[in-house]
Amino acid sequence: MIRLESSSVPTWAIAPEVGTLDQRGRTFSLVVIGDPGSRHLPAARAIAEAWTAQLAARPAGAVVHRELPAEAAVAVLTADLHRALVGHRILLTGTARDCLAVRAAVLAAGAEDDEVVIGVVDATERTVWCVHCAATTVTTAALEGETSCSGCSRRLVVHPHVSRRTGHHLGYMADAEEQPWSWPEPRA
Amino acid sequence: MAGTTGMSGSVRERLRLVVVALDDSVPGIRSLVLADAGGAPLPPFTPGSHVVLEVPAGPPGSARPRPTANAYSLTGENAHPLDYRISVLRAREGGGSAWVHDLAVGDRVTALGPRSGFAPVQRAAKHLLLGAGIGVTPLVSHLRSAVRWGRDAELVHLHRSGAGAHAADLAELAARGARVTTVTDRESFTALLDDLLRTQPFGTHLYCCGPAGFMELVTAAAARSGWPASRVHTESFGVEALDPGAPFQVAVAGRTVEVPAGTSLLEALEDAGLAVPNLCRQGVCGECRVSVTVPEGGRLVHRDLYLDDDEKRAGRCAMACVSRALPTSGAAADLEVHL
Ligand code: FES
């Protein structure tokens, strides 16, 4: 059973959910995360617009609004936080998988949980990190569902645990307890 | 006496100490150096930790008819302490602080601790330390440790004009690179505060210690300046800092006892004729610990400085002098107490 209150998986990584904006913030980095042409962009832009409307009374320059793929978002946010002052907030919207990945970078850059607001438009895909070979696999498997590892081809159970450091779900071999453990055959 | 009664949780060390030096140079404030009575090294501590001094009862008919205990922040070296340093403001006549002010070099004292409830956040990019009056004491050890490890730290001390507590320590740490500002009136502090809170690098954590009014001033200014709760840490001692709470009911020894707002669980049990061992009556010594069961849908609010976070989360015991239960809807009692 998944017990959400004790799980490291945020509720927004299980089903789409839009976080509440903290009006006490003085400055904001707002990023719509997604590759150009992604079918999720329109929904993410709508969330961003709703946030922008709530912050309309702020002085010019208080909200920096961008639209970027996840990797580029990580780079600009890391640079933002390097220059930012306490009072800054990070607003991220996009798919759960992208939000998890970018959140991980933002936390690594020194943000606290209550400085990051997430708006998720789709939570069907997740990245699973294999404990056996350390490869990552993008899958639509549900929590505690199974997927095949892109690195070692093992059947992995998607464990309800997300690393804060990487944003990846933990995956380990299905029936790991019942099977004698052995190294995989080297792949051709 | 102090310590555990066989319930879950770690045993706190009880230390036999001797007063080796006294400093009364700041009016109303006494600084003490305490060493192990047997000459042994003392346990290391996290910056911001306190020890709990056991205060014996005064003579019959005095203002202190029963023994008590007070918590004092440790201000000295924390990693390999050869002694423990504390500073005590003389408060109410006849109270624990007056007893400390009457101690002489060579006197023996018993302490419990050290306990950490106000630790620096390791990942902080910078530590901003704001203290008022004697509330600077836990921040002195924060600043000392930051200087030693080369961490970015800045301290602002608000105190009445004249010598402030630990002025010499702070001057020495400033000479070693720490930023220290001293302010002697509230207006200047208020004028400086918003600016200070709006210019801190992202990643800064704020630590605040002082009288209730000072802490309210700082936490309100921090919220106004956009600080999230996770970056603001406060330390307060004493029951005055606790709100009276809502009334709740406990099931104990086959009966139901009402705990009114403003009355502690300990007082309510005593009024019902149920004895609970106690000493400090302010949540620092652990003596009044009782086993409890929180009913389905109930919640325990600990408020003590004795239990660690794991023990608090487990919710199997409470400090009767400060802990309360939130009123539940439906349950027969809001908390079960097992004496
Ligand atoms: S009597 Fe000391 S903690 Fe309650």
XYZ file of C-alpha atoms and ligand atoms in Angstrom:
531
model
C 0.000 0.000 0.000
C 1.129 3.533 -0.693
C 0.928 5.689 2.384
C 1.139 9.165 0.997
C 1.769 11.021 4.201
C 4.969 9.058 4.740
C 5.991 8.884 1.104
C 8.658 10.985 -0.553
C 6.449 11.131 -3.658
C 4.701 14.524 -3.805
C 0.942 14.255 -4.423
C 1.379 16.321 -7.607
C 3.646 13.601 -8.994
C 0.749 11.124 -8.766
C -2.084 13.216 -10.154
C -2.014 16.730 -11.689
C -2.322 19.423 -9.051
C -1.565 23.149 -8.895
C 0.124 24.478 -5.756
C -0.947 27.610 -3.917
C 1.110 30.685 -4.581
C 2.792 32.218 -1.518
C 1.888 35.904 -1.771
C 4.600 36.802 0.727
C 7.274 36.246 -1.891
C 8.861 39.476 -3.144
C 10.420 38.197 -6.359
C 9.616 35.184 -8.513
C 11.175 32.997 -11.186
C 8.290 31.487 -13.140
C 9.167 28.753 -15.633
C 6.862 26.930 -18.018
C 8.842 23.713 -18.552
C 8.547 21.794 -21.807
C 10.192 21.088 -25.136
C 9.007 23.298 -27.987
C 5.880 21.766 -29.479
C 5.093 19.620 -26.430
C 1.385 18.878 -26.231
C 1.432 19.830 -22.545
C 2.608 23.395 -23.120
C -0.830 25.011 -23.559
C -2.048 23.702 -20.191
C 1.191 24.772 -18.490
C 0.931 28.252 -20.048
C -2.590 28.548 -18.659
C -1.326 27.789 -15.131
C 1.475 30.333 -15.598
C -1.040 32.945 -16.701
C -3.208 32.329 -13.654
C -0.135 32.791 -11.432
C 0.923 35.932 -13.292
C -2.564 37.364 -12.810
C -2.298 36.786 -9.063
C 1.013 38.660 -9.059
C -0.175 41.497 -11.299
C 0.161 44.112 -8.544
C 3.925 43.495 -8.153
C 6.417 46.112 -9.300
C 7.948 45.646 -12.737
C 10.722 43.079 -12.735
C 9.480 41.211 -9.668
C 8.309 38.259 -11.766
C 10.579 36.801 -14.431
C 8.528 34.583 -16.746
C 10.187 32.084 -19.119
C 9.362 29.013 -21.192
C 12.169 26.449 -21.457
C 12.926 22.724 -21.801
C 13.871 21.068 -18.480
C 17.637 21.180 -18.935
C 17.685 24.843 -19.883
C 15.320 25.574 -16.980
C 17.813 23.996 -14.586
C 20.599 26.213 -15.912
C 18.704 29.503 -15.733
C 17.175 28.784 -12.330
C 20.530 27.841 -10.858
C 21.871 31.173 -12.126
C 18.785 33.017 -10.777
C 19.207 31.544 -7.294
C 22.863 32.451 -7.284
C 21.891 36.115 -7.526
C 18.605 35.985 -5.611
C 17.863 37.308 -2.130
C 15.759 35.646 0.558
C 12.151 36.409 -0.381
C 12.508 34.799 -3.793
C 10.110 32.058 -4.932
C 10.302 29.549 -7.763
C 7.138 28.708 -9.708
C 7.335 25.667 -11.982
C 4.693 24.296 -14.279
C 4.868 21.371 -16.683
C 4.671 17.596 -16.483
C 5.334 15.838 -13.186
C 8.496 14.280 -14.603
C 9.924 17.653 -15.671
C 8.825 19.345 -12.452
C 10.526 16.640 -10.360
C 13.760 16.999 -12.293
C 13.825 20.806 -12.134
C 12.741 20.854 -8.491
C 15.704 18.606 -7.654
C 18.102 21.144 -9.180
C 16.404 24.045 -7.427
C 16.647 22.312 -4.035
C 20.296 21.534 -4.724
C 20.814 25.253 -5.399
C 19.620 25.997 -1.860
C 15.850 26.418 -2.137
C 13.615 25.134 0.641
C 10.399 23.218 -0.019
C 8.230 26.188 0.919
C 9.932 28.380 -1.698
C 8.966 26.179 -4.643
C 5.426 26.072 -6.017
C 4.573 23.414 -8.565
C 1.737 23.248 -11.102
C 1.500 19.865 -12.767
C -0.422 19.354 -16.007
C 0.220 15.655 -16.533
C 1.544 12.923 -14.260
C 1.545 9.855 -16.491
C 5.292 9.681 -17.102
C 8.025 9.193 -14.550
C 11.764 8.561 -14.601
C 12.855 5.386 -12.811
C 16.389 4.876 -11.560
C 17.509 1.237 -11.472
C 19.270 0.283 -8.225
C 20.959 -2.632 -10.021
C 22.612 -0.879 -12.974
C 21.981 2.858 -12.276
C 20.378 3.448 -15.689
C 17.292 5.650 -15.888
C 14.124 4.664 -17.736
C 11.195 6.868 -18.683
C 7.964 4.963 -18.151
C 4.218 5.401 -17.860
C 4.051 2.629 -15.240
C 2.126 3.591 -12.111
C 3.655 3.552 -8.637
C 4.284 -0.069 -7.668
C 3.731 -1.027 -11.299
C 6.449 -2.640 -13.373
C 8.689 -1.496 -16.175
C 11.646 -2.901 -18.037
C 15.012 -1.279 -17.273
C 16.548 0.485 -20.273
C 20.010 -0.438 -18.976
C 19.904 -4.055 -17.785
C 16.459 -5.177 -19.035
C 15.405 -6.350 -15.591
C 11.723 -6.117 -14.691
C 11.689 -3.236 -12.220
C 9.035 -2.356 -9.663
C 8.495 1.411 -9.498
C 8.934 2.007 -5.795
C 6.919 4.865 -4.226
C 10.079 6.770 -3.408
C 11.402 9.860 -5.187
C 14.942 11.091 -4.680
C 14.982 14.768 -3.709
C 18.442 14.989 -5.221
C 17.554 13.701 -8.695
C 13.749 13.653 -8.929
C 13.913 10.007 -10.045
C 11.730 7.208 -8.748
C 13.520 4.244 -7.232
C 13.225 1.004 -9.224
C 14.269 -2.444 -8.159
C 13.920 -5.929 -9.547
C 10.444 -7.430 -9.357
C 10.376 -10.370 -6.915
C 13.842 -9.362 -5.733
C 13.230 -11.141 -2.451
C 12.380 -14.468 -4.061
C 15.147 -14.606 -6.601
C 18.796 -15.394 -6.011
C 20.655 -12.264 -7.006
C 23.120 -12.414 -9.842
C 24.800 -10.097 -12.243
C 23.018 -9.699 -15.558
C 24.522 -11.299 -18.662
C 26.600 -8.681 -20.455
C 24.573 -7.325 -23.339
C 25.848 -7.773 -26.851
C 15.572 11.729 40.227
C 15.941 13.475 36.893
C 16.431 11.062 34.024
C 14.114 8.387 32.782
C 11.522 6.220 34.407
C 12.081 3.202 32.224
C 10.003 4.422 29.295
C 11.223 4.644 25.728
C 13.768 7.306 24.910
C 17.376 8.032 25.587
C 18.757 8.687 29.034
C 20.071 12.227 29.382
C 23.380 12.486 31.045
C 23.410 13.987 34.515
C 26.583 15.944 35.045
C 28.238 16.817 38.359
C 29.855 20.176 37.812
C 31.801 22.672 39.851
C 31.863 26.467 39.448
C 35.412 27.395 38.438
C 34.985 31.067 37.498
C 32.424 33.860 37.744
C 32.082 37.141 35.889
C 29.687 39.813 37.160
C 31.030 42.670 35.039
C 27.729 43.211 33.198
C 25.091 44.553 35.617
C 22.372 41.977 36.276
C 24.075 39.263 34.242
C 26.362 36.656 35.674
C 28.570 34.487 33.452
C 29.782 31.196 34.903
C 32.401 28.690 33.899
C 31.510 25.165 34.994
C 33.861 22.194 34.837
C 33.389 18.504 35.532
C 33.761 17.949 39.272
C 36.107 15.019 38.594
C 38.153 16.889 35.990
C 36.843 14.800 33.086
C 36.162 16.340 29.673
C 32.526 17.307 29.071
C 30.233 16.023 26.318
C 30.422 18.028 23.077
C 27.309 19.838 21.926
C 25.648 21.316 18.859
C 25.759 25.137 18.767
C 22.563 26.547 20.259
C 22.330 23.769 22.885
C 21.395 24.316 26.509
C 21.986 22.569 29.805
C 19.413 22.287 32.558
C 20.665 23.285 35.995
C 18.997 21.693 38.993
C 18.128 24.361 41.530
C 17.700 23.169 45.118
C 14.823 24.361 47.314
C 15.473 27.451 49.424
C 15.207 27.379 53.229
C 11.700 26.850 54.678
C 9.523 29.916 54.203
C 11.686 31.265 51.368
C 10.505 32.299 47.909
C 11.664 28.909 46.583
C 10.001 26.253 48.724
C 10.612 23.417 46.258
C 13.507 22.414 44.002
C 13.290 23.512 40.388
C 15.387 23.517 37.222
C 16.255 26.099 34.581
C 17.660 25.828 31.068
C 20.672 27.941 30.085
C 22.308 28.185 26.664
C 25.917 27.093 26.363
C 28.112 29.880 25.033
C 31.591 28.352 24.911
C 33.530 25.985 22.643
C 31.265 23.149 21.541
C 33.457 20.532 19.853
C 35.862 19.577 22.669
C 34.628 21.552 25.643
C 36.904 21.661 28.659
C 34.224 23.625 30.468
C 30.649 24.782 30.000
C 29.928 28.502 29.932
C 26.527 29.970 30.651
C 25.218 33.471 31.345
C 22.264 34.101 33.591
C 20.116 37.213 33.883
C 18.996 37.824 37.440
C 15.228 37.594 37.157
C 12.666 37.122 39.928
C 14.011 37.265 43.492
C 14.089 33.832 45.036
C 13.904 32.075 41.650
C 16.478 29.842 40.015
C 18.405 32.741 38.509
C 18.806 34.398 41.933
C 20.247 31.113 43.216
C 22.753 31.103 40.345
C 23.709 34.686 41.232
C 24.470 33.537 44.782
C 26.794 30.694 43.747
C 30.487 30.974 44.626
C 33.593 29.530 42.991
C 33.957 25.938 44.184
C 30.215 25.323 44.571
C 28.870 22.100 43.084
C 25.917 22.039 40.707
C 24.095 19.255 38.904
C 23.175 19.701 35.252
C 21.254 17.695 32.729
C 22.243 17.862 29.138
C 23.349 19.203 26.839
C 20.197 19.323 24.701
C 19.968 20.744 21.207
C 16.799 22.459 20.066
C 18.179 25.383 18.093
C 20.863 23.958 15.835
C 22.378 25.730 12.837
C 21.063 24.395 9.507
C 24.045 22.733 7.850
C 23.089 23.587 4.273
C 22.540 27.297 4.969
C 24.503 29.619 2.678
C 24.665 32.170 5.487
C 23.564 32.402 9.116
C 21.858 35.630 10.218
C 21.749 35.791 14.021
C 19.462 38.301 15.735
C 19.475 38.463 19.518
C 18.162 40.786 22.192
C 19.519 41.103 25.714
C 20.450 37.808 27.328
C 18.900 36.086 24.272
C 22.237 36.518 22.552
C 23.652 33.514 24.473
C 22.734 30.655 22.085
C 23.796 32.871 19.170
C 27.276 33.315 20.662
C 27.904 29.594 20.207
C 26.415 29.721 16.691
C 28.768 32.558 15.774
C 31.760 30.877 17.424
C 31.205 27.715 15.408
C 30.608 29.649 12.165
C 33.900 31.533 12.625
C 35.743 28.326 13.399
C 34.459 26.552 10.286
C 34.686 29.586 8.016
C 30.934 29.828 7.488
C 29.271 33.096 6.564
C 27.574 34.563 9.632
C 26.330 37.952 10.760
C 25.083 38.839 14.232
C 23.040 41.796 15.419
C 22.673 42.277 19.158
C 20.090 44.639 20.602
C 20.711 45.504 24.236
C 20.354 48.407 26.653
C 23.150 50.947 26.556
C 26.074 50.027 28.718
C 27.883 46.755 28.378
C 25.866 44.002 26.685
C 26.170 40.340 27.551
C 29.143 38.705 25.855
C 30.438 41.983 24.394
C 34.021 40.758 24.794
C 33.288 37.391 23.124
C 31.553 39.138 20.247
C 34.398 41.632 19.824
C 36.871 38.766 19.678
C 34.789 36.918 17.067
C 34.436 40.143 15.071
C 38.229 40.472 15.109
C 38.348 36.980 13.592
C 36.117 37.993 10.692
C 32.515 37.749 11.897
C 30.155 40.642 11.171
C 28.804 41.922 14.486
C 26.529 44.941 14.940
C 25.421 46.253 18.298
C 22.309 48.379 18.652
C 21.211 49.957 21.931
C 17.707 51.197 21.177
C 14.680 49.528 19.681
C 14.021 52.333 17.164
C 17.445 51.924 15.554
C 16.957 48.172 15.492
C 13.538 48.472 13.857
C 14.965 50.904 11.310
C 17.741 48.477 10.445
C 15.613 45.320 10.479
C 13.631 45.562 7.221
C 16.720 46.529 5.279
C 18.672 43.661 6.803
C 15.941 41.142 6.019
C 15.567 42.340 2.425
C 19.236 42.080 1.488
C 20.172 38.554 2.569
C 21.517 36.150 -0.045
C 19.162 33.326 -1.002
C 20.033 30.336 1.176
C 20.376 32.399 4.393
C 18.778 31.037 7.554
C 17.645 33.360 10.339
C 18.003 32.560 14.050
C 16.282 34.747 16.579
C 16.384 34.694 20.369
C 15.189 37.231 22.904
C 12.116 38.371 24.816
C 8.693 37.548 23.323
C 8.150 41.103 22.003
C 11.488 41.079 20.199
C 10.806 37.714 18.594
C 7.382 38.889 17.424
C 8.969 42.002 15.922
C 11.555 39.950 14.038
C 9.262 37.139 12.847
C 6.634 39.645 11.649
C 9.285 41.644 9.773
C 10.651 38.414 8.262
C 7.205 37.385 7.024
C 6.660 40.897 5.611
C 9.983 40.658 3.823
C 9.057 37.384 2.137
C 10.945 34.939 4.372
C 9.413 31.457 4.254
C 8.826 29.746 7.612
C 11.520 27.153 6.870
C 14.255 29.809 7.081
C 13.193 31.359 10.390
C 14.268 29.677 13.643
C 13.373 30.954 17.074
C 14.355 29.913 20.549
C 12.381 30.800 23.617
C 12.544 29.520 27.139
C 9.933 29.604 29.813
C 6.232 28.968 30.073
C 5.370 32.652 29.483
C 6.207 32.055 25.839
C 3.527 29.355 25.527
C -0.079 30.138 24.718
C -2.782 28.980 27.164
C -4.181 26.456 24.660
C -7.697 25.082 24.377
C -9.384 22.998 27.083
C -9.149 19.213 26.626
C -10.056 16.021 28.485
C -7.793 13.189 29.555
C -8.656 9.635 30.531
C -6.452 8.697 33.465
C -6.625 6.068 36.211
C -10.179 5.102 35.237
C -11.548 8.647 35.321
C -11.820 11.717 33.167
C -9.926 14.863 34.089
C -10.639 18.261 32.510
C -7.668 20.423 31.598
C -8.900 24.020 31.231
C -7.210 26.584 28.976
C -4.310 28.181 30.844
C -3.949 25.201 33.201
C -1.251 22.638 32.495
C -1.924 18.900 32.339
C 0.414 18.605 35.326
C -1.635 21.094 37.387
C -4.903 19.418 36.371
C -3.592 16.000 37.439
C -2.343 17.444 40.736
C -5.718 19.106 41.338
C -7.332 15.696 40.759
C -5.100 14.230 43.463
C -2.820 12.397 41.015
C 0.852 12.888 41.789
C 3.349 13.254 38.924
C 7.030 13.757 39.710
C 8.168 17.140 38.435
C 10.975 19.625 38.767
C 11.233 22.522 36.313
C 7.542 22.843 35.375
C 8.629 24.490 32.131
C 9.350 21.615 29.751
C 13.121 21.401 30.070
C 14.012 18.722 32.655
C 12.016 15.653 31.585
C 10.981 14.798 35.122
C 7.205 14.984 34.527
C 7.245 12.634 31.539
C 4.076 10.520 31.319
C 3.146 7.687 28.947
C 0.235 8.607 26.735
C -1.988 7.159 24.021
C -3.342 9.559 21.441
C -6.819 8.440 20.314
C -7.773 8.079 16.662
C -8.117 11.602 15.236
C -6.420 13.159 18.272
C -3.271 15.247 18.349
C -0.596 15.864 20.916
C 1.205 19.218 20.995
C 4.507 18.654 22.775
C 5.976 22.166 23.262
C 8.818 20.867 25.453
C 12.565 21.275 24.963
C 13.337 17.815 26.338
C 12.201 15.139 23.878
C 13.999 14.834 20.560
C 12.151 14.964 17.236
C 11.839 11.188 16.906
C 10.363 10.867 20.377
C 7.942 13.683 19.604
C 6.856 12.046 16.366
C 6.328 8.697 18.093
C 3.779 10.401 20.369
C 4.015 7.827 23.169
C 4.994 10.186 25.934
C 4.468 13.797 26.881
C 5.742 16.378 29.355
C 2.764 16.986 31.628
C 3.968 20.504 32.514
C 3.780 21.919 28.971
C 2.318 19.367 26.521
C -1.351 19.525 25.579
C -3.821 17.561 23.477
C -5.949 19.234 20.851
C -9.662 18.735 21.471
C -11.024 15.933 19.284
C -14.551 15.619 18.021
C -16.208 12.405 19.036
C -13.521 10.576 21.033
C -14.406 9.919 24.674
C -11.203 11.627 25.797
C -8.674 13.702 23.857
C -5.725 11.883 25.441
C -5.126 8.805 27.574
C -2.511 9.215 30.298
C -0.944 6.146 31.922
C 0.535 6.905 35.322
S 8.707 19.259 35.118
Fe 10.457 19.486 33.913
S 9.783 18.918 31.956
Fe 7.990 18.980 33.132
